[in-house]
Each structure stands twice: as structure tokens, then as C-alpha cells.
Amino acid sequence: MTNSSTARAVGIVLRRSPRQLAAEPFYGELIGGLEEVLATRGLQVLMQVVDGMPRELESYRRWAANGAVGAVVLVDLVPADPRPALIVSLGLPGIILGEPEPGSGLVAVRNDGYAPMVDAVSRLASLGHSRIARVTGPTAFMHTQDRTRGYLDAAASLGVAASLEVGDYSGESGADATRRLLAAPAPPTAIIYDNDVMAIAGLEAAQGLGVVVPNALSILAWDDSQFCRLTTPPISAMSHDVHTRGMLAGRMLLEVLDGESPTDVIAEAPVFVARGSTAPAALVPPVTAA
């Protein structure tokens, strides 16, 4: 078993390809916030990138056996997630970053994706958009499912025509999904992307098809970053402070390591930040490629 009083690292395992991770600012900001807090105790973050759940579970077993880490942070939860029970059985202190299922046995920094997604759809509908599409992240993740419920419920209540395309957070998937959406007989006048990387690629894909943003198409990113502000036009976003979320997780981890019993905390919800990529719906639909 890990001796949490002597181990000098906190482990986090990400089910991503290294190429995806390099392009995604979210986890860089998150880990930066974690490290800012953990460094006050001389702790560092040990990150492992794996290609699936079996390898992630094996990472925890290995860490527990060799004492490499004193605690872990679980991210990207899935329904009936096996990781919380494993962590508890291994005697590894840990926390969850996300929405845990009841009885997980671990404390969590919670985040609500449902209400902010309802707000995102409502903001676009208030601009006159009646065909609003969404490019999702991996559908197995609970936070993706939470946002999808918010998206579909808001669309139904507002009379908005909804269409979903599945992405994987990569720029390639965002661009491909955008082309498919804009090739539809009744293409959307607005698209919400589940991260900034897909939104930026979607903007480039739309422009490559001759679709003018925001005149003919509005684009909204989930997860703001400096890259959203550097595009032409700058991309509107559901913005939240990922670095601060990492700091919340770091403080909670220190409480757990100190033998305290912290309660769940709720991270600040994403808020709509308007930039140049969103505007009132055009009177005519976007022009699509022949």
C-alpha cells in the first residue's frame, strides 16, 4: 500500500492520445492550478496518459503497490465507473473532479454542465437562432451526457431544431463534424462545440466552405482559452476558470491527506462570454459547398 505521508506525488491518469493532449489547453491549466497548491507541501503531479480504462485501472494498482503516489485525482467519469471503488479498496486517498454517482466513497469538486448548456442554447436562441447544432466530446463521459441533456431539453423548450455530431476533442473531429453539419439540407445557423480546440477547427472549416462567421454562422466554444481570443473573428465561449478549479482540487487533496473529511465543493459554472463569432441569426441560411 502507498504510504500517503511520505509519497511526494499526486497521480492523475488521462484517457487521451498524447497528440490530443498536446493540443488541448484544458488539462495544462487544470494541472497548473493543482501544482500551485500542492507545491506548498513539496508535492508534484505525476500524469499518466493511457489508451483506455483497463490500462488506467492498472496504473492505480501499480501506484498503490510501488508507493509512487500519495493520492489520486479522478477525471472523465463514466456511468458505473469502476475507479472510485478500486481507489477505496487500494487504500489510495483520492478525490473526484466531476459529478460522481451516489455512494462513490470519494469527495468531489463538482461541476454542473446541464444549467450552463441550457444557458448557452438560450443565449443563441435569443439571437434568433432556430437551428442550433452541437459537436460533443466523447459520449461515454458523464459530463458529455450531462451537457447533452441540457442541450436537448433547452432546444425542446425553446422550439429549436437540434442536431448532434460526436467529436473527440481533437481539431480534426471538430472540422469533420462542422463540414457534415453545413452539408445538411437545413444547416445550423449556430454550433456549440464541447471544447475550444474543436471550435477553432470548426471556424476554419466553415470559412473554408465560404461560410461567413458570424454573418451566416455563429460559433460558441465550451472551455475558453487564449486561442479563442486570437482567431478571426475571436470565438465566443462558455468561459470558466480551469486554473482555479485545479486549485480547488489541490486544496481538497491536502485536506484528505491531512486526515480531514472535506465535503463536496461546487466549481464556478461556465458563463457566456460574447466575442466576434456570435451574432443575430442571418435572414438566409449559410451557403454550403456544392
PDB file of C-alpha atoms in Angstrom:
ATOM      1  CA  MET A   1       0.000   0.000   0.000  1.00  0.00           C
ATOM      2  CA  THR A   2       1.025   3.584  -0.590  1.00  0.00           C
ATOM      3  CA  ASN A   3       2.312   5.492   2.405  1.00  0.00           C
ATOM      4  CA  SER A   4       0.451   8.745   1.779  1.00  0.00           C
ATOM      5  CA  SER A   5       2.516  10.548   4.410  1.00  0.00           C
ATOM      6  CA  THR A   6       5.789  10.022   2.525  1.00  0.00           C
ATOM      7  CA  ALA A   7       4.849   9.832  -1.166  1.00  0.00           C
ATOM      8  CA  ARG A   8       5.739  13.103  -2.900  1.00  0.00           C
ATOM      9  CA  ALA A   9       3.389  12.933  -5.880  1.00  0.00           C
ATOM     10  CA  VAL A  10      -0.306  13.068  -6.718  1.00  0.00           C
ATOM     11  CA  GLY A  11      -1.354  10.951  -9.663  1.00  0.00           C
ATOM     12  CA  ILE A  12      -3.768  11.762 -12.476  1.00  0.00           C
ATOM     13  CA  VAL A  13      -4.487   9.423 -15.382  1.00  0.00           C
ATOM     14  CA  LEU A  14      -5.880  10.738 -18.668  1.00  0.00           C
ATOM     15  CA  ARG A  15      -7.524   8.559 -21.284  1.00  0.00           C
ATOM     16  CA  ARG A  16      -6.300  10.538 -24.274  1.00  0.00           C
ATOM     17  CA  SER A  17      -3.813  10.150 -27.067  1.00  0.00           C
ATOM     18  CA  PRO A  18      -0.616  12.136 -26.480  1.00  0.00           C
ATOM     19  CA  ARG A  19      -1.366  14.125 -29.649  1.00  0.00           C
ATOM     20  CA  GLN A  20      -4.823  15.106 -28.378  1.00  0.00           C
ATOM     21  CA  LEU A  21      -3.434  16.112 -25.014  1.00  0.00           C
ATOM     22  CA  ALA A  22      -0.758  18.313 -26.557  1.00  0.00           C
ATOM     23  CA  ALA A  23      -3.417  20.286 -28.436  1.00  0.00           C
ATOM     24  CA  GLU A  24      -5.864  20.684 -25.543  1.00  0.00           C
ATOM     25  CA  PRO A  25      -5.224  23.610 -23.163  1.00  0.00           C
ATOM     26  CA  PHE A  26      -7.743  22.409 -20.537  1.00  0.00           C
ATOM     27  CA  TYR A  27      -5.532  19.937 -18.688  1.00  0.00           C
ATOM     28  CA  GLY A  28      -2.500  22.200 -18.791  1.00  0.00           C
ATOM     29  CA  GLU A  29      -4.495  24.843 -16.928  1.00  0.00           C
ATOM     30  CA  LEU A  30      -6.007  22.291 -14.551  1.00  0.00           C
ATOM     31  CA  ILE A  31      -2.683  20.737 -13.620  1.00  0.00           C
ATOM     32  CA  GLY A  32      -1.146  24.183 -13.259  1.00  0.00           C
ATOM     33  CA  GLY A  33      -3.754  25.001 -10.610  1.00  0.00           C
ATOM     34  CA  LEU A  34      -3.194  21.682  -8.857  1.00  0.00           C
ATOM     35  CA  GLU A  35       0.553  22.163  -8.755  1.00  0.00           C
ATOM     36  CA  GLU A  36       0.299  25.712  -7.450  1.00  0.00           C
ATOM     37  CA  VAL A  37      -1.392  24.409  -4.305  1.00  0.00           C
ATOM     38  CA  LEU A  38       0.426  21.090  -3.944  1.00  0.00           C
ATOM     39  CA  ALA A  39       3.857  22.720  -4.276  1.00  0.00           C
ATOM     40  CA  THR A  40       3.316  24.375  -0.905  1.00  0.00           C
ATOM     41  CA  ARG A  41       3.759  20.877   0.579  1.00  0.00           C
ATOM     42  CA  GLY A  42       6.523  19.802  -1.759  1.00  0.00           C
ATOM     43  CA  LEU A  43       4.146  17.633  -3.792  1.00  0.00           C
ATOM     44  CA  GLN A  44       4.194  17.293  -7.556  1.00  0.00           C
ATOM     45  CA  VAL A  45       1.727  15.948 -10.104  1.00  0.00           C
ATOM     46  CA  LEU A  46       2.501  12.640 -11.810  1.00  0.00           C
ATOM     47  CA  MET A  47       0.471  12.404 -15.030  1.00  0.00           C
ATOM     48  CA  GLN A  48      -0.045   9.149 -16.923  1.00  0.00           C
ATOM     49  CA  VAL A  49      -1.604   9.048 -20.414  1.00  0.00           C
ATOM     50  CA  VAL A  50      -3.320   5.783 -21.354  1.00  0.00           C
ATOM     51  CA  ASP A  51      -5.481   4.489 -24.183  1.00  0.00           C
ATOM     52  CA  GLY A  52      -8.362   3.000 -22.221  1.00  0.00           C
ATOM     53  CA  MET A  53      -9.947   2.126 -18.898  1.00  0.00           C
ATOM     54  CA  PRO A  54      -8.124  -1.230 -18.364  1.00  0.00           C
ATOM     55  CA  ARG A  55      -4.747   0.492 -18.519  1.00  0.00           C
ATOM     56  CA  GLU A  56      -5.961   3.279 -16.265  1.00  0.00           C
ATOM     57  CA  LEU A  57      -7.043   0.751 -13.621  1.00  0.00           C
ATOM     58  CA  GLU A  58      -3.683  -0.970 -13.908  1.00  0.00           C
ATOM     59  CA  SER A  59      -1.926   2.360 -13.307  1.00  0.00           C
ATOM     60  CA  TYR A  60      -3.705   2.742  -9.960  1.00  0.00           C
ATOM     61  CA  ARG A  61      -2.848  -0.824  -8.924  1.00  0.00           C
ATOM     62  CA  ARG A  62       0.790  -0.232  -9.821  1.00  0.00           C
ATOM     63  CA  TRP A  63       0.938   3.079  -7.965  1.00  0.00           C
ATOM     64  CA  ALA A  64      -0.627   1.523  -4.881  1.00  0.00           C
ATOM     65  CA  ALA A  65       1.888  -1.333  -4.984  1.00  0.00           C
ATOM     66  CA  ASN A  66       5.034   0.732  -5.501  1.00  0.00           C
ATOM     67  CA  GLY A  67       4.093   3.803  -3.462  1.00  0.00           C
ATOM     68  CA  ALA A  68       4.669   6.176  -6.384  1.00  0.00           C
ATOM     69  CA  VAL A  69       1.820   8.477  -5.423  1.00  0.00           C
ATOM     70  CA  GLY A  70       0.190   9.519  -2.180  1.00  0.00           C
ATOM     71  CA  ALA A  71      -3.188  10.400  -3.678  1.00  0.00           C
ATOM     72  CA  VAL A  72      -5.017  10.473  -6.987  1.00  0.00           C
ATOM     73  CA  VAL A  73      -7.444  12.726  -8.876  1.00  0.00           C
ATOM     74  CA  LEU A  74     -10.121  11.001 -10.943  1.00  0.00           C
ATOM     75  CA  VAL A  75     -11.428  12.783 -14.059  1.00  0.00           C
ATOM     76  CA  ASP A  76     -13.692  11.990 -17.016  1.00  0.00           C
ATOM     77  CA  LEU A  77     -16.161   9.875 -15.084  1.00  0.00           C
ATOM     78  CA  VAL A  78     -18.379   7.350 -16.896  1.00  0.00           C
ATOM     79  CA  PRO A  79     -21.602   5.654 -15.764  1.00  0.00           C
ATOM     80  CA  ALA A  80     -20.967   2.740 -13.373  1.00  0.00           C
ATOM     81  CA  ASP A  81     -17.367   3.949 -13.171  1.00  0.00           C
ATOM     82  CA  PRO A  82     -15.162   1.242 -11.597  1.00  0.00           C
ATOM     83  CA  ARG A  83     -12.417   3.624 -10.455  1.00  0.00           C
ATOM     84  CA  PRO A  84     -13.794   5.069  -7.186  1.00  0.00           C
ATOM     85  CA  ALA A  85     -14.381   1.609  -5.693  1.00  0.00           C
ATOM     86  CA  LEU A  86     -10.928   0.471  -6.810  1.00  0.00           C
ATOM     87  CA  ILE A  87      -9.235   3.509  -5.288  1.00  0.00           C
ATOM     88  CA  VAL A  88     -11.008   2.940  -1.980  1.00  0.00           C
ATOM     89  CA  SER A  89     -10.125  -0.779  -1.989  1.00  0.00           C
ATOM     90  CA  LEU A  90      -6.465   0.009  -2.679  1.00  0.00           C
ATOM     91  CA  GLY A  91      -6.313   2.430   0.241  1.00  0.00           C
ATOM     92  CA  LEU A  92      -5.304   5.305  -2.013  1.00  0.00           C
ATOM     93  CA  PRO A  93      -6.562   8.709  -0.898  1.00  0.00           C
ATOM     94  CA  GLY A  94      -8.324  10.405  -3.762  1.00  0.00           C
ATOM     95  CA  ILE A  95     -10.860  12.918  -4.979  1.00  0.00           C
ATOM     96  CA  ILE A  96     -13.143  13.195  -7.983  1.00  0.00           C
ATOM     97  CA  LEU A  97     -13.189  16.104 -10.381  1.00  0.00           C
ATOM     98  CA  GLY A  98     -16.691  15.977 -11.806  1.00  0.00           C
ATOM     99  CA  GLU A  99     -20.114  14.628 -10.931  1.00  0.00           C
ATOM    100  CA  PRO A 100     -19.814  11.342  -9.023  1.00  0.00           C
ATOM    101  CA  GLU A 101     -22.550   8.761  -8.778  1.00  0.00           C
ATOM    102  CA  PRO A 102     -24.118   8.269  -5.317  1.00  0.00           C
ATOM    103  CA  GLY A 103     -22.034   6.181  -2.942  1.00  0.00           C
ATOM    104  CA  SER A 104     -18.736   6.680  -4.737  1.00  0.00           C
ATOM    105  CA  GLY A 105     -16.891   6.901  -1.421  1.00  0.00           C
ATOM    106  CA  LEU A 106     -14.785   9.856  -2.576  1.00  0.00           C
ATOM    107  CA  VAL A 107     -15.222  13.592  -2.123  1.00  0.00           C
ATOM    108  CA  ALA A 108     -15.603  15.681  -5.278  1.00  0.00           C
ATOM    109  CA  VAL A 109     -15.075  19.068  -6.862  1.00  0.00           C
ATOM    110  CA  ARG A 110     -18.414  19.059  -8.654  1.00  0.00           C
ATOM    111  CA  ASN A 111     -19.273  20.866 -11.847  1.00  0.00           C
ATOM    112  CA  ASP A 112     -22.672  21.323 -13.430  1.00  0.00           C
ATOM    113  CA  GLY A 113     -22.805  21.051 -17.194  1.00  0.00           C
ATOM    114  CA  TYR A 114     -26.581  20.970 -17.525  1.00  0.00           C
ATOM    115  CA  ALA A 115     -27.547  24.505 -16.472  1.00  0.00           C
ATOM    116  CA  PRO A 116     -24.691  26.237 -18.364  1.00  0.00           C
ATOM    117  CA  MET A 117     -25.641  24.327 -21.526  1.00  0.00           C
ATOM    118  CA  VAL A 118     -29.251  25.444 -21.129  1.00  0.00           C
ATOM    119  CA  ASP A 119     -27.899  28.991 -20.833  1.00  0.00           C
ATOM    120  CA  ALA A 120     -25.744  28.557 -23.946  1.00  0.00           C
ATOM    121  CA  VAL A 121     -28.678  27.400 -26.061  1.00  0.00           C
ATOM    122  CA  SER A 122     -30.885  30.149 -24.622  1.00  0.00           C
ATOM    123  CA  ARG A 123     -28.301  32.821 -25.469  1.00  0.00           C
ATOM    124  CA  LEU A 124     -28.142  31.693 -29.079  1.00  0.00           C
ATOM    125  CA  ALA A 125     -31.912  31.342 -29.343  1.00  0.00           C
ATOM    126  CA  SER A 126     -32.287  34.909 -28.041  1.00  0.00           C
ATOM    127  CA  LEU A 127     -30.206  35.992 -31.050  1.00  0.00           C
ATOM    128  CA  GLY A 128     -32.807  34.433 -33.332  1.00  0.00           C
ATOM    129  CA  HIS A 129     -31.082  31.107 -33.984  1.00  0.00           C
ATOM    130  CA  SER A 130     -33.640  28.361 -34.517  1.00  0.00           C
ATOM    131  CA  ARG A 131     -31.240  25.675 -35.829  1.00  0.00           C
ATOM    132  CA  ILE A 132     -28.528  25.138 -33.253  1.00  0.00           C
ATOM    133  CA  ALA A 133     -26.151  22.174 -33.543  1.00  0.00           C
ATOM    134  CA  ARG A 134     -23.749  20.729 -31.026  1.00  0.00           C
ATOM    135  CA  VAL A 135     -20.415  18.954 -31.525  1.00  0.00           C
ATOM    136  CA  THR A 136     -19.879  16.803 -28.453  1.00  0.00           C
ATOM    137  CA  GLY A 137     -16.886  15.296 -26.743  1.00  0.00           C
ATOM    138  CA  PRO A 138     -16.704  11.519 -26.154  1.00  0.00           C
ATOM    139  CA  THR A 139     -20.229  10.343 -25.398  1.00  0.00           C
ATOM    140  CA  ALA A 140     -19.128   7.879 -22.687  1.00  0.00           C
ATOM    141  CA  PHE A 141     -18.161  10.722 -20.335  1.00  0.00           C
ATOM    142  CA  MET A 142     -20.774  11.731 -17.780  1.00  0.00           C
ATOM    143  CA  HIS A 143     -20.076  15.418 -18.300  1.00  0.00           C
ATOM    144  CA  THR A 144     -20.790  14.980 -22.026  1.00  0.00           C
ATOM    145  CA  GLN A 145     -24.069  13.254 -21.211  1.00  0.00           C
ATOM    146  CA  ASP A 146     -24.960  15.986 -18.721  1.00  0.00           C
ATOM    147  CA  ARG A 147     -24.423  18.691 -21.325  1.00  0.00           C
ATOM    148  CA  THR A 148     -26.344  16.723 -23.934  1.00  0.00           C
ATOM    149  CA  ARG A 149     -29.366  16.522 -21.636  1.00  0.00           C
ATOM    150  CA  GLY A 150     -29.203  20.279 -21.100  1.00  0.00           C
ATOM    151  CA  TYR A 151     -28.840  20.899 -24.819  1.00  0.00           C
ATOM    152  CA  LEU A 152     -31.780  18.701 -25.834  1.00  0.00           C
ATOM    153  CA  ASP A 153     -34.042  19.953 -23.039  1.00  0.00           C
ATOM    154  CA  ALA A 154     -33.304  23.590 -23.869  1.00  0.00           C
ATOM    155  CA  ALA A 155     -33.808  23.016 -27.592  1.00  0.00           C
ATOM    156  CA  ALA A 156     -37.147  21.315 -26.964  1.00  0.00           C
ATOM    157  CA  SER A 157     -38.401  24.025 -24.632  1.00  0.00           C
ATOM    158  CA  LEU A 158     -37.334  26.846 -26.975  1.00  0.00           C
ATOM    159  CA  GLY A 159     -38.530  25.254 -30.200  1.00  0.00           C
ATOM    160  CA  VAL A 160     -35.007  24.992 -31.562  1.00  0.00           C
ATOM    161  CA  ALA A 161     -34.099  22.370 -34.175  1.00  0.00           C
ATOM    162  CA  ALA A 162     -31.278  20.327 -32.617  1.00  0.00           C
ATOM    163  CA  SER A 163     -28.609  18.223 -34.303  1.00  0.00           C
ATOM    164  CA  LEU A 164     -25.697  16.397 -32.691  1.00  0.00           C
ATOM    165  CA  GLU A 165     -22.330  15.354 -34.064  1.00  0.00           C
ATOM    166  CA  VAL A 166     -19.850  13.380 -31.960  1.00  0.00           C
ATOM    167  CA  GLY A 167     -16.261  14.552 -31.654  1.00  0.00           C
ATOM    168  CA  ASP A 168     -13.280  13.518 -29.554  1.00  0.00           C
ATOM    169  CA  TYR A 169     -11.941  16.973 -28.567  1.00  0.00           C
ATOM    170  CA  SER A 170      -9.473  16.959 -31.467  1.00  0.00           C
ATOM    171  CA  GLY A 171      -9.346  19.627 -34.124  1.00  0.00           C
ATOM    172  CA  GLU A 172      -9.824  17.014 -36.839  1.00  0.00           C
ATOM    173  CA  SER A 173     -13.086  15.805 -35.327  1.00  0.00           C
ATOM    174  CA  GLY A 174     -14.333  19.379 -34.926  1.00  0.00           C
ATOM    175  CA  ALA A 175     -13.607  20.209 -38.555  1.00  0.00           C
ATOM    176  CA  ASP A 176     -15.155  16.995 -39.884  1.00  0.00           C
ATOM    177  CA  ALA A 177     -18.297  17.459 -37.779  1.00  0.00           C
ATOM    178  CA  THR A 178     -18.646  21.050 -38.998  1.00  0.00           C
ATOM    179  CA  ARG A 179     -18.464  20.014 -42.631  1.00  0.00           C
ATOM    180  CA  ARG A 180     -21.121  17.359 -42.087  1.00  0.00           C
ATOM    181  CA  LEU A 181     -23.428  19.823 -40.346  1.00  0.00           C
ATOM    182  CA  LEU A 182     -23.043  22.500 -43.001  1.00  0.00           C
ATOM    183  CA  ALA A 183     -23.693  19.976 -45.783  1.00  0.00           C
ATOM    184  CA  ALA A 184     -27.154  19.176 -44.371  1.00  0.00           C
ATOM    185  CA  PRO A 185     -30.263  20.287 -46.311  1.00  0.00           C
ATOM    186  CA  ALA A 186     -31.139  22.668 -43.454  1.00  0.00           C
ATOM    187  CA  PRO A 187     -27.749  23.532 -41.927  1.00  0.00           C
ATOM    188  CA  PRO A 188     -27.483  25.101 -38.486  1.00  0.00           C
ATOM    189  CA  THR A 189     -27.109  28.820 -38.029  1.00  0.00           C
ATOM    190  CA  ALA A 190     -25.169  28.258 -34.790  1.00  0.00           C
ATOM    191  CA  ILE A 191     -22.903  25.495 -33.481  1.00  0.00           C
ATOM    192  CA  ILE A 192     -21.820  24.821 -29.889  1.00  0.00           C
ATOM    193  CA  TYR A 193     -18.553  22.878 -29.532  1.00  0.00           C
ATOM    194  CA  ASP A 194     -17.566  20.923 -26.430  1.00  0.00           C
ATOM    195  CA  ASN A 195     -14.107  22.460 -26.305  1.00  0.00           C
ATOM    196  CA  ASP A 196     -12.080  25.311 -27.740  1.00  0.00           C
ATOM    197  CA  VAL A 197      -9.913  23.124 -29.982  1.00  0.00           C
ATOM    198  CA  MET A 198     -12.913  21.775 -31.909  1.00  0.00           C
ATOM    199  CA  ALA A 199     -14.449  25.262 -32.108  1.00  0.00           C
ATOM    200  CA  ILE A 200     -11.300  26.758 -33.635  1.00  0.00           C
ATOM    201  CA  ALA A 201     -11.104  23.931 -36.172  1.00  0.00           C
ATOM    202  CA  GLY A 202     -14.815  24.342 -36.868  1.00  0.00           C
ATOM    203  CA  LEU A 203     -14.315  28.033 -37.586  1.00  0.00           C
ATOM    204  CA  GLU A 204     -11.552  27.229 -40.066  1.00  0.00           C
ATOM    205  CA  ALA A 205     -13.673  24.534 -41.720  1.00  0.00           C
ATOM    206  CA  ALA A 206     -16.658  26.866 -42.079  1.00  0.00           C
ATOM    207  CA  GLN A 207     -14.503  29.597 -43.563  1.00  0.00           C
ATOM    208  CA  GLY A 208     -13.027  27.068 -45.961  1.00  0.00           C
ATOM    209  CA  LEU A 209     -16.558  26.357 -47.211  1.00  0.00           C
ATOM    210  CA  GLY A 210     -17.223  30.037 -47.762  1.00  0.00           C
ATOM    211  CA  VAL A 211     -19.482  30.344 -44.719  1.00  0.00           C
ATOM    212  CA  VAL A 212     -19.009  33.763 -43.148  1.00  0.00           C
ATOM    213  CA  VAL A 213     -18.759  33.794 -39.337  1.00  0.00           C
ATOM    214  CA  PRO A 214     -20.754  35.320 -37.696  1.00  0.00           C
ATOM    215  CA  ASN A 215     -22.909  36.654 -40.566  1.00  0.00           C
ATOM    216  CA  ALA A 216     -24.092  33.223 -41.681  1.00  0.00           C
ATOM    217  CA  LEU A 217     -22.981  31.033 -38.775  1.00  0.00           C
ATOM    218  CA  SER A 218     -22.408  31.679 -35.067  1.00  0.00           C
ATOM    219  CA  ILE A 219     -19.816  29.603 -33.208  1.00  0.00           C
ATOM    220  CA  LEU A 220     -19.632  29.060 -29.447  1.00  0.00           C
ATOM    221  CA  ALA A 221     -16.884  27.141 -27.628  1.00  0.00           C
ATOM    222  CA  TRP A 222     -17.020  25.341 -24.297  1.00  0.00           C
ATOM    223  CA  ASP A 223     -13.796  25.927 -22.333  1.00  0.00           C
ATOM    224  CA  ASP A 224     -12.340  29.328 -23.028  1.00  0.00           C
ATOM    225  CA  SER A 225      -8.646  29.809 -23.754  1.00  0.00           C
ATOM    226  CA  GLN A 226      -6.285  32.425 -25.105  1.00  0.00           C
ATOM    227  CA  PHE A 227      -6.564  30.737 -28.502  1.00  0.00           C
ATOM    228  CA  CYS A 228     -10.257  31.677 -28.686  1.00  0.00           C
ATOM    229  CA  ARG A 229      -9.221  35.314 -28.477  1.00  0.00           C
ATOM    230  CA  LEU A 230      -6.618  35.022 -31.232  1.00  0.00           C
ATOM    231  CA  THR A 231      -8.821  33.765 -34.068  1.00  0.00           C
ATOM    232  CA  THR A 232     -10.522  35.946 -36.664  1.00  0.00           C
ATOM    233  CA  PRO A 233     -13.161  36.584 -35.528  1.00  0.00           C
ATOM    234  CA  PRO A 234     -12.470  35.877 -31.840  1.00  0.00           C
ATOM    235  CA  ILE A 235     -14.579  32.957 -30.615  1.00  0.00           C
ATOM    236  CA  SER A 236     -17.361  33.399 -28.061  1.00  0.00           C
ATOM    237  CA  ALA A 237     -17.131  30.914 -25.211  1.00  0.00           C
ATOM    238  CA  MET A 238     -18.735  29.397 -22.168  1.00  0.00           C
ATOM    239  CA  SER A 239     -15.834  30.505 -20.021  1.00  0.00           C
ATOM    240  CA  HIS A 240     -14.757  29.128 -16.663  1.00  0.00           C
ATOM    241  CA  ASP A 241     -11.570  29.379 -14.655  1.00  0.00           C
ATOM    242  CA  VAL A 242      -9.931  25.970 -15.096  1.00  0.00           C
ATOM    243  CA  HIS A 243      -6.828  27.016 -13.155  1.00  0.00           C
ATOM    244  CA  THR A 244      -8.962  27.893 -10.131  1.00  0.00           C
ATOM    245  CA  ARG A 245     -10.755  24.558 -10.436  1.00  0.00           C
ATOM    246  CA  GLY A 246      -7.360  22.874 -10.222  1.00  0.00           C
ATOM    247  CA  MET A 247      -6.556  24.907  -7.111  1.00  0.00           C
ATOM    248  CA  LEU A 248      -9.851  23.804  -5.523  1.00  0.00           C
ATOM    249  CA  ALA A 249      -8.899  20.204  -6.212  1.00  0.00           C
ATOM    250  CA  GLY A 250      -5.428  20.761  -4.758  1.00  0.00           C
ATOM    251  CA  ARG A 251      -6.775  22.213  -1.517  1.00  0.00           C
ATOM    252  CA  MET A 252      -9.257  19.372  -1.190  1.00  0.00           C
ATOM    253  CA  LEU A 253      -6.479  16.822  -1.706  1.00  0.00           C
ATOM    254  CA  LEU A 254      -4.390  18.383   1.038  1.00  0.00           C
ATOM    255  CA  GLU A 255      -7.356  18.166   3.411  1.00  0.00           C
ATOM    256  CA  VAL A 256      -7.790  14.485   2.554  1.00  0.00           C
ATOM    257  CA  LEU A 257      -4.078  13.830   3.068  1.00  0.00           C
ATOM    258  CA  ASP A 258      -4.263  15.607   6.433  1.00  0.00           C
ATOM    259  CA  GLY A 259      -6.894  13.123   7.550  1.00  0.00           C
ATOM    260  CA  GLU A 260      -9.726  15.631   7.385  1.00  0.00           C
ATOM    261  CA  SER A 261     -13.168  14.856   5.945  1.00  0.00           C
ATOM    262  CA  PRO A 262     -13.928  17.649   3.458  1.00  0.00           C
ATOM    263  CA  THR A 263     -17.323  17.920   1.842  1.00  0.00           C
ATOM    264  CA  ASP A 264     -18.012  18.292  -1.855  1.00  0.00           C
ATOM    265  CA  VAL A 265     -17.489  21.736  -3.323  1.00  0.00           C
ATOM    266  CA  ILE A 266     -19.071  23.139  -6.477  1.00  0.00           C
ATOM    267  CA  ALA A 267     -16.784  24.757  -9.019  1.00  0.00           C
ATOM    268  CA  GLU A 268     -17.786  28.052 -10.576  1.00  0.00           C
ATOM    269  CA  ALA A 269     -20.141  27.470 -13.510  1.00  0.00           C
ATOM    270  CA  PRO A 270     -19.184  28.467 -17.044  1.00  0.00           C
ATOM    271  CA  VAL A 271     -20.535  31.849 -18.134  1.00  0.00           C
ATOM    272  CA  PHE A 272     -21.266  33.158 -21.609  1.00  0.00           C
ATOM    273  CA  VAL A 273     -18.591  35.496 -22.969  1.00  0.00           C
ATOM    274  CA  ALA A 274     -19.614  37.170 -26.218  1.00  0.00           C
ATOM    275  CA  ARG A 275     -16.960  37.787 -28.856  1.00  0.00           C
ATOM    276  CA  GLY A 276     -16.990  38.188 -32.597  1.00  0.00           C
ATOM    277  CA  SER A 277     -18.106  34.685 -33.551  1.00  0.00           C
ATOM    278  CA  THR A 278     -21.718  35.071 -32.369  1.00  0.00           C
ATOM    279  CA  ALA A 279     -24.308  37.437 -33.803  1.00  0.00           C
ATOM    280  CA  PRO A 280     -28.030  37.592 -34.567  1.00  0.00           C
ATOM    281  CA  ALA A 281     -29.164  34.892 -36.975  1.00  0.00           C
ATOM    282  CA  ALA A 282     -28.961  35.849 -40.632  1.00  0.00           C
ATOM    283  CA  LEU A 283     -32.113  36.079 -42.712  1.00  0.00           C
ATOM    284  CA  VAL A 284     -30.751  33.470 -45.088  1.00  0.00           C
ATOM    285  CA  PRO A 285     -29.166  30.098 -44.242  1.00  0.00           C
ATOM    286  CA  PRO A 286     -25.396  29.537 -44.561  1.00  0.00           C
ATOM    287  CA  VAL A 287     -24.043  28.921 -48.028  1.00  0.00           C
ATOM    288  CA  THR A 288     -22.717  25.352 -48.250  1.00  0.00           C
ATOM    289  CA  ALA A 289     -20.196  23.867 -50.582  1.00  0.00           C
ATOM    290  CA  ALA A 290     -21.501  22.369 -53.811  1.00  0.00           C
TER     291      ALA A 290
END
